[in-house]
């Protein structure tokens, strides 16, 4: 099953160098029964996109927690053999899961990353993350605006070049200072 793991460029670099994504438990997003029920008319591709979008939103929370990393959402797409069932607290439309395994790098199918021109939108959303979690309308709007930015697709063999272009801390001029 395909899962989408929210990340940052720094976390992606660490996972790439370690040869695994971890430690467990890992927040992940996938086509869950709750998501499938919410998007009853959606085909598999639309459901996968919805799960990836939720992982992208969670990536903004990771960016908010680390002001030193580049303001670009990162979502790691991986294939896992088993996905745990929802714990019962999942809301309709929720793709969220918790994986209790470390994912080997060979299971990574692709990585999705914001283009550099999305940085101002993502930065604003990351800066307002806490306010959005508390229901502030302007902050929620800033967070929702991220969904208008497409995540670019990178094959696994392209990830080292992506990380090298971003520099040792995933900056390449795209951190909070830009």
PDB file of C-alpha atoms in Angstrom:
ATOM      1  CA  UNK A   1       0.000   0.000   0.000  1.00  0.00           C
ATOM      2  CA  UNK A   2       1.207   3.490  -0.796  1.00  0.00           C
ATOM      3  CA  UNK A   3       1.678   5.766   2.212  1.00  0.00           C
ATOM      4  CA  UNK A   4       2.630   9.424   2.316  1.00  0.00           C
ATOM      5  CA  UNK A   5       4.979  10.565   5.062  1.00  0.00           C
ATOM      6  CA  UNK A   6       5.247  14.283   5.880  1.00  0.00           C
ATOM      7  CA  UNK A   7       8.838  15.492   6.019  1.00  0.00           C
ATOM      8  CA  UNK A   8      11.213  18.407   5.491  1.00  0.00           C
ATOM      9  CA  UNK A   9      14.345  18.658   3.371  1.00  0.00           C
ATOM     10  CA  UNK A  10      16.514  18.169   6.467  1.00  0.00           C
ATOM     11  CA  UNK A  11      14.561  15.083   7.558  1.00  0.00           C
ATOM     12  CA  UNK A  12      14.651  13.753   3.990  1.00  0.00           C
ATOM     13  CA  UNK A  13      18.427  14.164   3.936  1.00  0.00           C
ATOM     14  CA  UNK A  14      18.770  12.317   7.243  1.00  0.00           C
ATOM     15  CA  UNK A  15      16.556   9.469   6.010  1.00  0.00           C
ATOM     16  CA  UNK A  16      18.416   9.218   2.711  1.00  0.00           C
ATOM     17  CA  UNK A  17      21.766   9.064   4.529  1.00  0.00           C
ATOM     18  CA  UNK A  18      20.501   6.568   7.122  1.00  0.00           C
ATOM     19  CA  UNK A  19      18.894   4.320   4.525  1.00  0.00           C
ATOM     20  CA  UNK A  20      15.598   4.323   6.394  1.00  0.00           C
ATOM     21  CA  UNK A  21      12.733   6.508   7.518  1.00  0.00           C
ATOM     22  CA  UNK A  22      12.228   6.455  11.258  1.00  0.00           C
ATOM     23  CA  UNK A  23      12.128   6.166  14.145  1.00  0.00           C
ATOM     24  CA  UNK A  24       8.738   4.585  14.673  1.00  0.00           C
ATOM     25  CA  UNK A  25       6.043   5.516  15.272  1.00  0.00           C
ATOM     26  CA  UNK A  26       5.726   7.475  12.058  1.00  0.00           C
ATOM     27  CA  UNK A  27       2.806   9.680  11.119  1.00  0.00           C
ATOM     28  CA  UNK A  28       1.653   8.737   7.644  1.00  0.00           C
ATOM     29  CA  UNK A  29      -1.283   9.268   5.326  1.00  0.00           C
ATOM     30  CA  UNK A  30      -2.933   6.765   3.007  1.00  0.00           C
ATOM     31  CA  UNK A  31      -6.234   5.882   1.414  1.00  0.00           C
ATOM     32  CA  UNK A  32      -8.064   4.852   4.566  1.00  0.00           C
ATOM     33  CA  UNK A  33     -11.665   3.663   4.842  1.00  0.00           C
ATOM     34  CA  UNK A  34     -12.560   7.076   6.319  1.00  0.00           C
ATOM     35  CA  UNK A  35     -11.041   8.850   3.305  1.00  0.00           C
ATOM     36  CA  UNK A  36     -12.691   6.462   0.849  1.00  0.00           C
ATOM     37  CA  UNK A  37     -16.081   7.004   2.505  1.00  0.00           C
ATOM     38  CA  UNK A  38     -15.696  10.798   2.405  1.00  0.00           C
ATOM     39  CA  UNK A  39     -14.713  10.798  -1.285  1.00  0.00           C
ATOM     40  CA  UNK A  40     -17.255   8.152  -2.308  1.00  0.00           C
ATOM     41  CA  UNK A  41     -17.224   9.327  -5.934  1.00  0.00           C
ATOM     42  CA  UNK A  42     -13.433   9.657  -6.149  1.00  0.00           C
ATOM     43  CA  UNK A  43     -11.317   7.230  -8.130  1.00  0.00           C
ATOM     44  CA  UNK A  44      -8.087   5.751  -6.768  1.00  0.00           C
ATOM     45  CA  UNK A  45      -5.939   8.536  -8.213  1.00  0.00           C
ATOM     46  CA  UNK A  46      -8.083  11.245  -6.584  1.00  0.00           C
ATOM     47  CA  UNK A  47      -7.979   9.408  -3.255  1.00  0.00           C
ATOM     48  CA  UNK A  48      -4.181   9.109  -3.417  1.00  0.00           C
ATOM     49  CA  UNK A  49      -3.945  12.831  -4.182  1.00  0.00           C
ATOM     50  CA  UNK A  50      -6.180  13.647  -1.191  1.00  0.00           C
ATOM     51  CA  UNK A  51      -3.985  11.532   1.104  1.00  0.00           C
ATOM     52  CA  UNK A  52      -0.835  13.226  -0.231  1.00  0.00           C
ATOM     53  CA  UNK A  53      -2.421  16.656   0.291  1.00  0.00           C
ATOM     54  CA  UNK A  54      -3.077  15.819   3.947  1.00  0.00           C
ATOM     55  CA  UNK A  55       0.564  14.746   4.314  1.00  0.00           C
ATOM     56  CA  UNK A  56       1.616  18.031   2.700  1.00  0.00           C
ATOM     57  CA  UNK A  57      -0.438  19.919   5.276  1.00  0.00           C
ATOM     58  CA  UNK A  58       1.262  17.972   8.072  1.00  0.00           C
ATOM     59  CA  UNK A  59       4.629  18.874   6.545  1.00  0.00           C
ATOM     60  CA  UNK A  60       3.804  22.542   7.227  1.00  0.00           C
ATOM     61  CA  UNK A  61       3.564  21.635  10.918  1.00  0.00           C
ATOM     62  CA  UNK A  62       7.060  20.112  10.763  1.00  0.00           C
ATOM     63  CA  UNK A  63       8.357  23.286   9.101  1.00  0.00           C
ATOM     64  CA  UNK A  64       6.758  25.360  11.839  1.00  0.00           C
ATOM     65  CA  UNK A  65       8.582  23.317  14.474  1.00  0.00           C
ATOM     66  CA  UNK A  66      11.990  23.814  12.797  1.00  0.00           C
ATOM     67  CA  UNK A  67      12.693  27.397  11.712  1.00  0.00           C
ATOM     68  CA  UNK A  68      16.146  26.405  10.378  1.00  0.00           C
ATOM     69  CA  UNK A  69      14.881  24.230   7.538  1.00  0.00           C
ATOM     70  CA  UNK A  70      13.873  25.332   4.051  1.00  0.00           C
ATOM     71  CA  UNK A  71      10.265  26.472   3.719  1.00  0.00           C
ATOM     72  CA  UNK A  72       9.324  23.744   1.260  1.00  0.00           C
ATOM     73  CA  UNK A  73       6.894  20.964   2.044  1.00  0.00           C
ATOM     74  CA  UNK A  74       8.239  17.458   1.527  1.00  0.00           C
ATOM     75  CA  UNK A  75       6.142  14.308   1.258  1.00  0.00           C
ATOM     76  CA  UNK A  76       7.816  10.915   0.970  1.00  0.00           C
ATOM     77  CA  UNK A  77       5.771   8.299  -0.910  1.00  0.00           C
ATOM     78  CA  UNK A  78       6.580   4.752   0.131  1.00  0.00           C
ATOM     79  CA  UNK A  79       5.202   1.283  -0.332  1.00  0.00           C
ATOM     80  CA  UNK A  80       4.522  -0.664   2.845  1.00  0.00           C
ATOM     81  CA  UNK A  81       3.134  -4.171   3.125  1.00  0.00           C
ATOM     82  CA  UNK A  82       0.723  -3.592   5.973  1.00  0.00           C
ATOM     83  CA  UNK A  83      -1.076  -0.536   7.236  1.00  0.00           C
ATOM     84  CA  UNK A  84      -2.617  -0.542  10.707  1.00  0.00           C
ATOM     85  CA  UNK A  85      -6.336   0.005  11.026  1.00  0.00           C
ATOM     86  CA  UNK A  86      -7.576   3.339  12.289  1.00  0.00           C
ATOM     87  CA  UNK A  87      -7.873   3.540  16.063  1.00  0.00           C
ATOM     88  CA  UNK A  88     -11.480   4.680  16.007  1.00  0.00           C
ATOM     89  CA  UNK A  89     -10.744   8.367  16.623  1.00  0.00           C
ATOM     90  CA  UNK A  90     -10.475   9.129  12.907  1.00  0.00           C
ATOM     91  CA  UNK A  91     -12.880  11.638  11.432  1.00  0.00           C
ATOM     92  CA  UNK A  92     -14.641  11.138   8.124  1.00  0.00           C
ATOM     93  CA  UNK A  93     -12.224  12.087   5.326  1.00  0.00           C
ATOM     94  CA  UNK A  94      -9.104  11.579   7.452  1.00  0.00           C
ATOM     95  CA  UNK A  95      -6.180   9.768   5.797  1.00  0.00           C
ATOM     96  CA  UNK A  96      -3.986   9.813   8.917  1.00  0.00           C
ATOM     97  CA  UNK A  97      -2.280   6.673  10.186  1.00  0.00           C
ATOM     98  CA  UNK A  98       0.493   5.830  12.576  1.00  0.00           C
ATOM     99  CA  UNK A  99       3.077   3.327  11.358  1.00  0.00           C
ATOM    100  CA  UNK A 100       4.900   1.334  14.014  1.00  0.00           C
ATOM    101  CA  UNK A 101       7.757   0.299  11.756  1.00  0.00           C
ATOM    102  CA  UNK A 102      10.882   1.889  10.359  1.00  0.00           C
ATOM    103  CA  UNK A 103      10.584   2.112   6.577  1.00  0.00           C
ATOM    104  CA  UNK A 104      13.645   0.967   4.624  1.00  0.00           C
ATOM    105  CA  UNK A 105      14.840   3.416   1.972  1.00  0.00           C
ATOM    106  CA  UNK A 106      14.273   0.787  -0.743  1.00  0.00           C
ATOM    107  CA  UNK A 107      10.502   1.109  -0.051  1.00  0.00           C
ATOM    108  CA  UNK A 108      10.539   4.798  -1.083  1.00  0.00           C
ATOM    109  CA  UNK A 109       8.767   5.201  -4.419  1.00  0.00           C
ATOM    110  CA  UNK A 110       9.169   8.953  -4.888  1.00  0.00           C
ATOM    111  CA  UNK A 111       9.411  12.272  -3.092  1.00  0.00           C
ATOM    112  CA  UNK A 112       7.176  15.296  -3.595  1.00  0.00           C
ATOM    113  CA  UNK A 113       8.626  18.763  -2.863  1.00  0.00           C
ATOM    114  CA  UNK A 114       7.394  22.325  -3.301  1.00  0.00           C
ATOM    115  CA  UNK A 115       8.891  24.413  -6.089  1.00  0.00           C
ATOM    116  CA  UNK A 116      10.992  27.336  -4.885  1.00  0.00           C
ATOM    117  CA  UNK A 117       8.357  29.820  -6.037  1.00  0.00           C
ATOM    118  CA  UNK A 118       5.978  28.376  -3.419  1.00  0.00           C
ATOM    119  CA  UNK A 119       8.295  29.403  -0.561  1.00  0.00           C
ATOM    120  CA  UNK A 120       6.493  32.656   0.395  1.00  0.00           C
ATOM    121  CA  UNK A 121       3.127  30.862   0.671  1.00  0.00           C
ATOM    122  CA  UNK A 122       4.590  27.961   2.650  1.00  0.00           C
ATOM    123  CA  UNK A 123       6.610  30.283   4.910  1.00  0.00           C
ATOM    124  CA  UNK A 124       3.501  32.270   5.830  1.00  0.00           C
ATOM    125  CA  UNK A 125       1.561  29.088   6.597  1.00  0.00           C
ATOM    126  CA  UNK A 126       4.420  27.711   8.731  1.00  0.00           C
ATOM    127  CA  UNK A 127       4.672  31.013  10.622  1.00  0.00           C
ATOM    128  CA  UNK A 128       0.934  30.898  11.351  1.00  0.00           C
ATOM    129  CA  UNK A 129       0.694  27.139  12.036  1.00  0.00           C
ATOM    130  CA  UNK A 130      -0.105  27.455  15.751  1.00  0.00           C
ATOM    131  CA  UNK A 131      -2.732  30.115  15.146  1.00  0.00           C
ATOM    132  CA  UNK A 132      -4.311  27.904  12.462  1.00  0.00           C
ATOM    133  CA  UNK A 133      -4.481  25.017  14.929  1.00  0.00           C
ATOM    134  CA  UNK A 134      -6.369  27.359  17.268  1.00  0.00           C
ATOM    135  CA  UNK A 135      -8.880  28.264  14.546  1.00  0.00           C
ATOM    136  CA  UNK A 136      -7.678  31.768  13.615  1.00  0.00           C
ATOM    137  CA  UNK A 137      -9.417  32.473  10.288  1.00  0.00           C
ATOM    138  CA  UNK A 138      -6.486  34.298   8.663  1.00  0.00           C
ATOM    139  CA  UNK A 139      -4.068  31.567   9.700  1.00  0.00           C
ATOM    140  CA  UNK A 140      -6.384  28.827   8.421  1.00  0.00           C
ATOM    141  CA  UNK A 141      -6.640  30.708   5.120  1.00  0.00           C
ATOM    142  CA  UNK A 142      -2.816  30.846   4.917  1.00  0.00           C
ATOM    143  CA  UNK A 143      -2.621  27.106   5.574  1.00  0.00           C
ATOM    144  CA  UNK A 144      -5.345  26.361   3.032  1.00  0.00           C
ATOM    145  CA  UNK A 145      -3.425  28.463   0.480  1.00  0.00           C
ATOM    146  CA  UNK A 146      -0.665  25.848   0.477  1.00  0.00           C
ATOM    147  CA  UNK A 147      -3.000  23.471  -1.312  1.00  0.00           C
ATOM    148  CA  UNK A 148      -2.874  25.789  -4.318  1.00  0.00           C
ATOM    149  CA  UNK A 149       0.839  25.036  -4.670  1.00  0.00           C
ATOM    150  CA  UNK A 150       1.724  21.857  -6.543  1.00  0.00           C
ATOM    151  CA  UNK A 151       4.223  19.444  -5.094  1.00  0.00           C
ATOM    152  CA  UNK A 152       6.843  18.445  -7.659  1.00  0.00           C
ATOM    153  CA  UNK A 153       7.632  14.752  -8.189  1.00  0.00           C
ATOM    154  CA  UNK A 154      11.169  13.401  -7.788  1.00  0.00           C
ATOM    155  CA  UNK A 155      12.221   9.846  -8.560  1.00  0.00           C
ATOM    156  CA  UNK A 156      14.370   8.188  -5.924  1.00  0.00           C
ATOM    157  CA  UNK A 157      17.493   8.469  -8.076  1.00  0.00           C
ATOM    158  CA  UNK A 158      16.963  12.257  -8.258  1.00  0.00           C
ATOM    159  CA  UNK A 159      16.846  12.771  -4.478  1.00  0.00           C
ATOM    160  CA  UNK A 160      20.636  13.005  -3.908  1.00  0.00           C
ATOM    161  CA  UNK A 161      20.876  15.723  -6.582  1.00  0.00           C
ATOM    162  CA  UNK A 162      17.893  17.574  -5.074  1.00  0.00           C
ATOM    163  CA  UNK A 163      19.504  17.491  -1.638  1.00  0.00           C
ATOM    164  CA  UNK A 164      22.907  18.545  -2.991  1.00  0.00           C
ATOM    165  CA  UNK A 165      21.315  21.532  -4.752  1.00  0.00           C
ATOM    166  CA  UNK A 166      19.650  22.578  -1.497  1.00  0.00           C
ATOM    167  CA  UNK A 167      22.899  22.607   0.477  1.00  0.00           C
ATOM    168  CA  UNK A 168      23.813  20.963   3.766  1.00  0.00           C
ATOM    169  CA  UNK A 169      20.842  22.347   5.728  1.00  0.00           C
ATOM    170  CA  UNK A 170      18.277  22.294   2.938  1.00  0.00           C
ATOM    171  CA  UNK A 171      18.454  26.026   2.440  1.00  0.00           C
ATOM    172  CA  UNK A 172      19.575  27.105  -1.039  1.00  0.00           C
ATOM    173  CA  UNK A 173      18.286  30.548  -0.095  1.00  0.00           C
ATOM    174  CA  UNK A 174      14.863  29.141   0.767  1.00  0.00           C
ATOM    175  CA  UNK A 175      14.847  29.103   4.562  1.00  0.00           C
ATOM    176  CA  UNK A 176      13.037  31.543   6.792  1.00  0.00           C
ATOM    177  CA  UNK A 177      15.513  34.334   6.024  1.00  0.00           C
ATOM    178  CA  UNK A 178      14.524  34.597   2.376  1.00  0.00           C
TER     179      UNK A 178
END
